[in-house]
Short mmCIF file of C-alpha atoms in Angstrom, two decimals:
data_model
loop_
_atom_site.label_atom_id
_atom_site.label_comp_id
_atom_site.label_asym_id
_atom_site.label_seq_id
_atom_site.Cartn_x
_atom_site.Cartn_y
_atom_site.Cartn_z
CA MET A 1 10.64 -4.67 3.88
CA ASN A 2 9.14 -4.25 7.23
CA ASP A 3 7.45 -0.89 8.50
CA ARG A 4 10.64 0.07 10.41
CA GLU A 5 12.81 -0.34 7.40
CA VAL A 6 10.58 1.57 5.34
CA ALA A 7 10.31 4.39 7.79
CA GLU A 8 13.99 4.68 8.17
CA LEU A 9 14.44 5.42 4.36
CA ARG A 10 11.24 7.70 4.44
CA ARG A 11 12.90 9.93 7.22
CA ARG A 12 15.87 10.52 5.03
CA LEU A 13 13.89 12.09 2.39
CA ARG A 14 14.69 15.55 3.74
CA PRO A 15 16.80 18.32 2.09
CA ASN A 16 19.39 18.36 4.97
CA GLN A 17 19.22 14.67 5.52
CA CYS A 18 19.63 12.63 2.17
CA ASN A 19 22.51 12.86 -0.37
CA ILE A 20 19.88 13.39 -3.47
CA THR A 21 21.61 16.12 -5.51
CA HIS A 22 19.06 16.19 -8.43
CA VAL A 23 15.80 14.79 -9.55
CA ARG A 24 15.45 13.57 -13.16
CA GLY A 25 12.06 13.36 -14.88
CA CYS A 26 9.83 13.96 -17.90
CA TYR A 27 6.43 15.45 -18.39
CA VAL A 28 4.13 13.04 -20.44
CA GLY A 29 1.14 14.43 -22.38
CA GLU A 30 -2.35 12.89 -22.60
CA SER A 31 -1.57 11.19 -25.88
CA GLY A 32 1.56 9.50 -24.34
CA GLU A 33 4.31 11.47 -26.00
CA ILE A 34 7.21 13.25 -23.89
CA LEU A 35 6.63 16.98 -23.94
CA SER A 36 9.60 17.91 -21.80
CA GLU A 37 12.30 16.59 -19.73
CA PHE A 38 14.39 17.80 -16.89
CA ASP A 39 17.32 17.26 -14.69
CA GLN A 40 16.59 19.46 -11.77
CA SER A 41 19.35 20.27 -9.16
CA LEU A 42 17.95 20.64 -5.56
CA GLY A 43 20.77 23.06 -4.71
CA LEU A 44 19.47 25.41 -7.21
CA LEU A 45 15.78 25.35 -5.67
CA GLY A 46 14.49 27.16 -2.61
CA GLU A 47 14.30 25.05 0.60
CA GLU A 48 10.49 25.22 0.40
CA GLU A 49 10.58 23.76 -3.31
CA SER A 50 13.21 20.94 -2.43
CA GLU A 51 11.05 20.05 0.43
CA HIS A 52 8.04 19.70 -1.74
CA LEU A 53 9.80 17.91 -4.34
CA LEU A 54 10.96 15.32 -1.89
CA SER A 55 7.87 15.09 -0.20
CA VAL A 56 6.35 13.82 -3.54
CA LEU A 57 9.08 11.08 -3.61
CA ARG A 58 8.50 10.44 0.01
CA LYS A 59 4.88 9.47 -0.58
CA THR A 60 6.12 6.28 -2.55
CA LEU A 61 7.11 5.22 0.71
CA SER A 62 4.04 6.01 2.65
CA GLY A 63 0.78 3.86 3.17
CA LYS A 64 0.32 0.50 4.64
CA SER A 65 2.43 -2.60 4.05
CA GLY A 66 0.43 -5.04 2.17
CA ARG A 67 -1.80 -2.62 0.95
CA ASN A 68 -0.03 0.38 -0.67
CA LEU A 69 3.42 -0.86 -0.20
CA MET A 70 4.00 -4.47 -1.81
CA ASP A 71 7.33 -6.52 -1.88
CA ILE A 72 8.42 -7.66 -5.27
CA THR A 73 10.76 -10.64 -5.34
CA PHE A 74 12.92 -11.30 -8.54
CA SER A 75 13.80 -14.98 -9.47
CA THR A 76 17.46 -16.03 -9.65
CA ARG A 77 17.15 -16.24 -13.58
CA GLN A 78 16.15 -12.58 -13.53
CA VAL A 79 18.83 -11.56 -11.42
CA ALA A 80 21.44 -13.42 -13.37
CA ASP A 81 20.25 -12.32 -16.95
CA SER A 82 17.07 -10.53 -17.52
CA ASP A 83 16.56 -7.12 -19.46
CA GLU A 84 14.26 -5.83 -16.48
CA HIS A 85 16.58 -6.28 -13.81
CA ARG A 86 19.51 -5.15 -15.99
CA LEU A 87 17.85 -2.13 -16.53
CA LEU A 88 17.30 -1.36 -13.07
CA MET A 89 21.02 -2.09 -12.19
CA ARG A 90 22.19 0.24 -14.96
CA LEU A 91 20.24 3.06 -13.48
CA ARG A 92 21.26 2.40 -9.91
CA GLU A 93 24.94 2.06 -10.68
CA SER A 94 25.03 5.12 -13.05
CA ALA A 95 23.32 7.03 -10.43
CA LEU A 96 20.79 8.10 -13.23
CA GLN A 97 23.59 9.36 -15.34
CA ASP A 98 22.99 6.91 -18.05
CA ASP A 99 20.74 8.85 -20.46
CA GLU A 100 19.90 5.39 -22.72
CA SER A 101 18.82 3.80 -19.50
CA VAL A 102 16.84 6.62 -18.16
CA HIS A 103 14.76 7.04 -21.36
CA ALA A 104 14.35 3.25 -21.56
CA LEU A 105 12.59 3.46 -18.36
CA TYR A 106 10.45 6.33 -19.23
CA GLN A 107 9.35 4.52 -22.28
CA LYS A 108 8.42 1.36 -20.21
CA VAL A 109 6.09 3.50 -18.18
CA ILE A 110 4.61 5.24 -21.11
CA ASP A 111 3.83 2.15 -22.95
CA ALA A 112 2.26 0.43 -19.68
CA ALA A 113 0.16 3.43 -18.98
CA GLU A 114 -3.32 2.52 -17.74
CA TRP A 115 -4.56 6.09 -16.82
CA GLU A 116 -6.02 8.98 -18.66
CA GLY A 117 -4.61 12.50 -18.78
CA SER A 118 -0.96 14.11 -18.36
CA TYR A 119 1.61 12.94 -15.67
CA LEU A 120 5.14 13.21 -14.51
CA ILE A 121 7.71 10.52 -14.19
CA LEU A 122 10.20 11.60 -11.37
CA LEU A 123 13.45 9.73 -10.67
CA ALA A 124 16.01 10.19 -7.76
CA HIS A 125 19.09 8.14 -6.64
CA ASP A 126 20.52 8.34 -3.08
CA ARG A 127 23.36 6.80 -1.25
CA TYR A 128 22.72 6.12 2.52
CA ASP A 129 25.57 5.46 4.89
CA VAL A 130 23.70 2.83 7.06
CA PRO A 131 24.35 3.11 10.57
CA TRP A 132 24.85 0.44 12.95
CA ARG A 133 22.22 -0.18 15.56
CA GLY A 134 22.50 -2.29 18.52
CA LYS A 135 20.18 -4.84 19.90
CA ASP A 136 18.73 -2.16 21.90
CA GLY A 137 17.84 -0.02 18.92
CA ARG A 138 20.41 2.79 19.74
CA ARG A 139 21.99 4.33 16.62
CA GLN A 140 25.78 4.73 16.20
CA ASP A 141 26.55 6.69 12.89
CA ASP A 142 30.24 6.17 13.11
CA ALA A 143 30.00 2.47 13.44
CA GLY A 144 28.25 1.82 10.11
CA ASP A 145 30.18 0.00 7.32
CA GLN A 146 27.36 -0.44 4.70
CA VAL A 147 26.29 1.87 2.05
CA PHE A 148 22.80 1.52 0.64
CA SER A 149 22.50 2.82 -3.10
CA TYR A 150 19.13 2.86 -4.18
CA LEU A 151 16.81 4.66 -6.51
CA LEU A 152 13.26 6.04 -6.38
CA CYS A 153 10.55 6.29 -9.11
CA ALA A 154 7.30 8.17 -8.80
CA VAL A 155 4.60 8.45 -11.41
CA CYS A 156 2.49 11.67 -10.59
CA PRO A 157 -0.82 12.49 -12.26
CA ILE A 158 -1.09 16.09 -13.37
CA LYS A 159 -4.26 17.99 -12.66
CA LEU A 160 -5.71 21.28 -14.13
CA THR A 161 -6.98 23.72 -11.46
CA ARG A 162 -10.15 25.47 -12.12
CA PRO A 163 -10.50 29.39 -12.61
CA ALA A 164 -11.41 31.12 -9.22
CA LEU A 165 -11.88 34.38 -7.75
CA SER A 166 -9.01 35.19 -5.53
CA TYR A 167 -8.67 38.25 -3.17
CA GLN A 168 -5.27 40.21 -2.68
CA MET A 169 -4.94 42.71 0.03
CA GLN A 170 -2.62 44.84 -1.82
CA GLU A 171 -2.91 46.12 -5.35
CA GLN A 172 -6.34 45.23 -6.75
CA PRO A 173 -8.61 43.44 -4.08
CA PHE A 174 -10.02 40.72 -6.35
CA TYR A 175 -8.81 39.19 -9.45
CA LEU A 176 -9.15 35.88 -11.47
CA ARG A 177 -6.83 33.35 -10.35
CA ARG A 178 -5.45 31.86 -13.82
CA VAL A 179 -5.78 28.08 -14.71
CA ASP A 180 -2.71 26.10 -13.72
CA TRP A 181 -1.07 22.71 -13.71
CA LEU A 182 -0.41 20.93 -10.50
CA VAL A 183 1.45 17.97 -9.51
CA SER A 184 -0.65 15.36 -7.69
CA PRO A 185 0.69 12.80 -5.15
CA PRO A 186 2.30 9.62 -6.82
CA ALA A 187 -0.29 7.16 -8.10
CA LEU A 188 2.29 4.59 -8.78
CA GLY A 189 6.17 4.12 -7.68
CA PHE A 190 8.85 1.94 -6.58
CA LEU A 191 12.03 1.51 -4.90
CA PHE A 192 14.99 -0.69 -5.95
CA PRO A 193 16.72 -2.46 -4.57
CA ALA A 194 14.98 -3.65 -1.27
CA PHE A 195 16.28 -2.69 2.21
CA ASP A 196 15.69 -5.75 3.79
CA GLU A 197 17.29 -6.34 7.31
CA ARG A 198 18.82 -2.88 6.52
CA SER A 199 20.86 -4.05 3.90
CA THR A 200 20.76 -4.36 0.14
CA ASN A 201 18.70 -7.08 -1.43
CA LEU A 202 19.10 -7.12 -5.01
CA TYR A 203 16.22 -9.88 -5.26
CA GLY A 204 13.67 -7.58 -4.24
CA ALA A 205 11.93 -4.26 -4.88
CA LEU A 206 9.32 -2.15 -3.07
CA TYR A 207 6.39 -1.60 -5.33
CA TYR A 208 3.98 1.46 -4.21
CA SER A 209 0.26 1.97 -5.42
CA LYS A 210 -1.80 4.50 -4.00
CA SER A 211 -5.05 2.67 -5.04
CA THR A 212 -6.00 -0.50 -3.16
CA THR A 213 -8.23 -1.47 -5.93
CA GLU A 214 -6.19 -1.45 -9.27
CA ALA A 215 -3.64 -3.96 -10.07
CA TYR A 216 -1.73 -1.98 -12.74
CA GLU A 217 -0.88 -5.24 -14.37
CA ALA A 218 0.81 -3.66 -17.40
CA PHE A 219 3.06 -1.46 -15.31
CA VAL A 220 4.11 -4.37 -12.81
CA ASP A 221 5.03 -6.26 -15.90
CA ALA A 222 6.76 -3.76 -17.81
CA VAL A 223 9.09 -2.79 -14.79
CA PHE A 224 9.38 -5.92 -12.92
CA HIS A 225 8.24 -8.61 -15.41
CA THR A 226 6.33 -10.49 -12.74
CA GLN A 227 2.72 -11.10 -11.48
CA PRO A 228 1.35 -8.02 -9.85
CA PRO A 229 0.33 -8.36 -6.18
CA MET A 230 -3.56 -8.91 -5.74
CA PRO A 231 -4.80 -5.38 -4.69
CA ALA A 232 -6.10 -5.31 -1.14
CA ASP A 233 -9.56 -4.47 -1.96
CA ALA A 234 -9.66 -7.71 -4.20
CA GLN A 235 -8.09 -9.87 -1.53
CA ARG A 236 -10.94 -9.21 0.69
CA GLU A 237 -13.54 -9.77 -1.94
CA THR A 238 -12.09 -12.93 -3.08
CA PHE A 239 -11.87 -14.16 0.36
CA GLN A 240 -15.46 -13.14 1.53
CA ASN A 241 -16.63 -14.97 -1.80
CA LEU A 242 -14.46 -18.04 -1.08
CA LEU A 243 -15.89 -18.51 2.34
CA ALA A 244 -19.44 -18.28 1.08
CA GLN A 245 -19.06 -20.70 -1.87
CA SER A 246 -16.82 -23.29 -0.23
CA LEU A 247 -18.99 -23.52 2.70
CA ASP A 248 -22.42 -23.41 0.99
CA ASP A 249 -25.09 -24.19 3.59
CA GLU A 250 -22.69 -24.20 6.55
CA CYS A 251 -21.57 -20.70 6.06
CA ARG A 252 -23.47 -19.75 9.24
CA TYR A 253 -23.57 -16.39 11.24
CA GLY A 254 -21.43 -17.93 13.85
CA VAL A 255 -18.60 -19.26 11.46
CA VAL A 256 -18.08 -15.90 9.86
CA GLN A 257 -18.15 -14.30 13.23
CA ALA A 258 -15.56 -16.64 14.67
CA VAL A 259 -13.36 -16.09 11.51
CA ASN A 260 -13.55 -12.48 11.75
CA ASP A 261 -12.88 -12.63 15.57
CA GLU A 262 -9.73 -14.69 15.14
CA LEU A 263 -8.28 -12.67 12.47
CA CYS A 264 -9.33 -9.04 14.32
CA THR A 265 -7.70 -10.64 17.66
CA LEU A 266 -4.50 -11.61 15.60
CA ILE A 267 -4.05 -7.88 14.15
CA GLU A 268 -4.74 -6.56 17.84
CA ASP A 269 -2.18 -8.65 19.37
CA HIS A 270 0.21 -7.98 16.62
CA ARG A 271 -0.31 -4.08 16.80
CA ALA A 272 -0.06 -4.14 20.76
CA SER A 273 3.45 -6.33 20.42
CA ARG A 274 4.89 -3.40 18.08
CA ASP A 275 6.62 -5.95 16.03
CA PRO A 276 8.09 -4.20 12.85
CA GLU A 277 7.62 -7.58 10.66
CA PRO A 278 4.40 -7.51 8.83
CA LEU A 279 1.58 -10.01 10.26
CA ALA A 280 0.61 -12.64 8.00
CA VAL A 281 -1.61 -15.75 8.19
CA SER A 282 -2.08 -18.98 6.05
CA LYS A 283 -4.98 -21.01 5.07
CA GLU A 284 -4.26 -23.18 7.99
CA THR A 285 -5.20 -20.53 10.42
CA VAL A 286 -8.72 -20.31 8.93
CA ARG A 287 -8.93 -24.13 8.74
CA HIS A 288 -8.38 -24.36 12.15
CA VAL A 289 -11.38 -21.65 13.12
CA LEU A 290 -13.62 -23.68 10.46
CA GLU A 291 -12.98 -26.93 12.18
CA ASN A 292 -13.57 -25.60 15.70
CA CYS A 293 -16.95 -24.13 14.64
CA GLY A 294 -18.05 -27.65 13.41
CA VAL A 295 -17.82 -27.13 9.91
CA SER A 296 -18.02 -30.47 7.87
CA GLU A 297 -14.64 -32.22 6.84
CA GLN A 298 -15.95 -32.01 3.28
CA HIS A 299 -16.50 -28.13 3.24
CA VAL A 300 -13.27 -27.53 5.00
CA ALA A 301 -11.35 -29.52 2.36
CA THR A 302 -13.50 -27.63 -0.34
CA PHE A 303 -12.25 -24.29 1.44
CA SER A 304 -8.42 -25.67 1.25
CA VAL A 305 -8.79 -26.50 -2.59
CA GLN A 306 -10.42 -22.99 -3.49
CA PHE A 307 -8.10 -21.10 -1.36
CA ASP A 308 -5.05 -22.57 -3.24
CA GLU A 309 -6.74 -21.78 -6.57
CA GLN A 310 -7.37 -18.08 -5.68
CA PHE A 311 -4.25 -17.26 -3.58
CA GLY A 312 -1.85 -20.09 -3.90
CA ALA A 313 -1.02 -23.05 -1.72
CA GLU A 314 2.03 -21.24 0.14
CA ALA A 315 0.21 -18.01 0.22
CA GLN A 316 0.68 -15.75 3.33
CA LEU A 317 -1.99 -13.12 3.60
CA ARG A 318 -2.36 -9.87 5.76
CA PRO A 319 -5.25 -10.54 7.90
CA ASP A 320 -6.26 -6.69 7.74
CA ASN A 321 -6.66 -7.15 3.78
CA LEU A 322 -9.15 -9.97 4.50
CA VAL A 323 -11.32 -8.35 7.32
CA ASP A 324 -12.15 -4.96 8.27
CA SER A 325 -10.39 -4.49 11.81
CA ARG A 326 -12.32 -1.34 12.58
CA GLN A 327 -15.93 -2.43 12.24
CA PHE A 328 -18.12 -5.43 12.31
CA ARG A 329 -21.01 -4.98 9.96
CA VAL A 330 -24.17 -6.93 9.59
CA ARG A 331 -26.64 -6.16 6.93
CA SER A 332 -30.13 -7.49 6.19
CA GLY A 333 -31.69 -6.40 2.92
CA GLU A 334 -31.39 -2.91 1.88
CA ASP A 335 -33.06 -1.33 4.97
CA VAL A 336 -30.84 -2.69 7.90
CA VAL A 337 -27.39 -2.07 8.66
CA ILE A 338 -25.62 -3.07 12.03
CA GLN A 339 -22.30 -1.86 12.86
CA VAL A 340 -20.26 -3.04 15.86
CA ASN A 341 -16.83 -2.80 17.38
CA PRO A 342 -15.24 -5.97 15.77
CA LEU A 343 -13.88 -6.88 19.16
CA ARG A 344 -17.37 -6.99 20.54
CA SER A 345 -19.12 -9.09 17.93
CA ASP A 346 -20.64 -11.19 20.82
CA LEU A 347 -23.13 -8.48 21.22
CA VAL A 348 -24.88 -9.65 18.07
CA GLU A 349 -26.46 -12.95 17.68
CA THR A 350 -28.92 -14.48 15.45
CA ARG A 351 -32.40 -16.40 16.51
CA ILE A 352 -35.44 -17.72 15.13
CA ILE A 353 -38.65 -16.77 16.81
CA ASP A 354 -42.01 -18.02 16.14
CA GLY A 355 -40.58 -19.23 12.76
CA ARG A 356 -39.18 -15.96 11.85
CA LYS A 357 -35.35 -14.95 11.54
CA TYR A 358 -34.09 -12.18 14.02
CA ILE A 359 -30.75 -10.48 14.42
CA LEU A 360 -30.46 -9.59 18.25
CA VAL A 361 -28.27 -6.90 19.50
CA ARG A 362 -27.78 -6.85 23.19
CA ALA A 363 -28.31 -3.31 24.67
CA GLU A 364 -25.59 -2.12 27.06
CA ASP A 365 -25.99 1.15 29.14
CA GLY A 366 -26.15 4.52 27.39
CA VAL A 367 -28.58 3.53 24.75
CA SER A 368 -29.23 6.59 22.19
CA VAL A 369 -31.46 7.17 19.16
CA ASN A 370 -30.38 9.93 16.72
CA GLY A 371 -28.21 11.32 19.52
CA VAL A 372 -31.27 11.09 22.01
CA ASP A 373 -30.79 8.89 25.21
CA VAL A 374 -33.51 6.61 25.67
CA ASP A 375 -34.62 4.10 28.37
CA ILE A 376 -35.52 0.47 27.57
CA SER A 377 -37.73 -0.90 30.06
#
């Protein structure tokens, strides 16, 4: 799913726009037992409560594609005959009215829990009359001929508040606010089926993870029975180690700088184009940069082999998962850290002067030290 399709569904999750009439869920205690269940009608809630409940579900469609939101693809065999896909289809087709299926999903999530403490499992079903959009992007509500039926799941940690002194203007001025349980934003969630090209795709789902470091392998395996996507932070660390190890003594400053510049330029160009489709690069993009930097054929070949081992031969990676497009950082030991606009890494270079290694930063106008303007002469 691209950013525009995700945003279209996210905008629906408002009390006066979606067709969600109720939210099912359960409260799971610290030891993994279901302490209570509920089937909450939104019509019986106040406007603010409905908005807050839908905002929790809306967060499972938030974050960055490729970092917090990741596409899940089912194999043809899974769609044809598999327990995991069959369960998701029963939940969708019954609009969460099949109690046996709902409890089966609860148990899958509970058995796969990799976190401590209590949490809520929330489920909602919606039917979206997809409006037709012309090539100019204009929407025509009366021209749509598709209905997108989908379900949302959110797993939300429950946190205990601390007792605190509170002030109330009326009655008694001060009183001790009691300890209470609060629903935190979702840690995990998913949408099924996928909304690809603004149509139903039963071969896909959209997986949400608030964390960019945790893989939650047990959860992904339990719900989708597939390999979890590599977390964004792990992708960056793996890519950095891959460059250092495969290039060995040819992992020079200029080479790493050139790779960083190329990926950051791709990110900026894609952002400027406003293309809703996610940007992805293959190993060939990096290979081309390495070859242009004069890296030996042997080391380029080693990079290709290790890339395939770590990511897969056909892997398409998000460049903003591989480099930090907000800053270019150079570190020397524990005492020196230099941060530069990633699009101006040309301001930094390395030199050997009188046998000593130096990092040189070209000074532009407006040099200051701890906020004090200084003159370089």
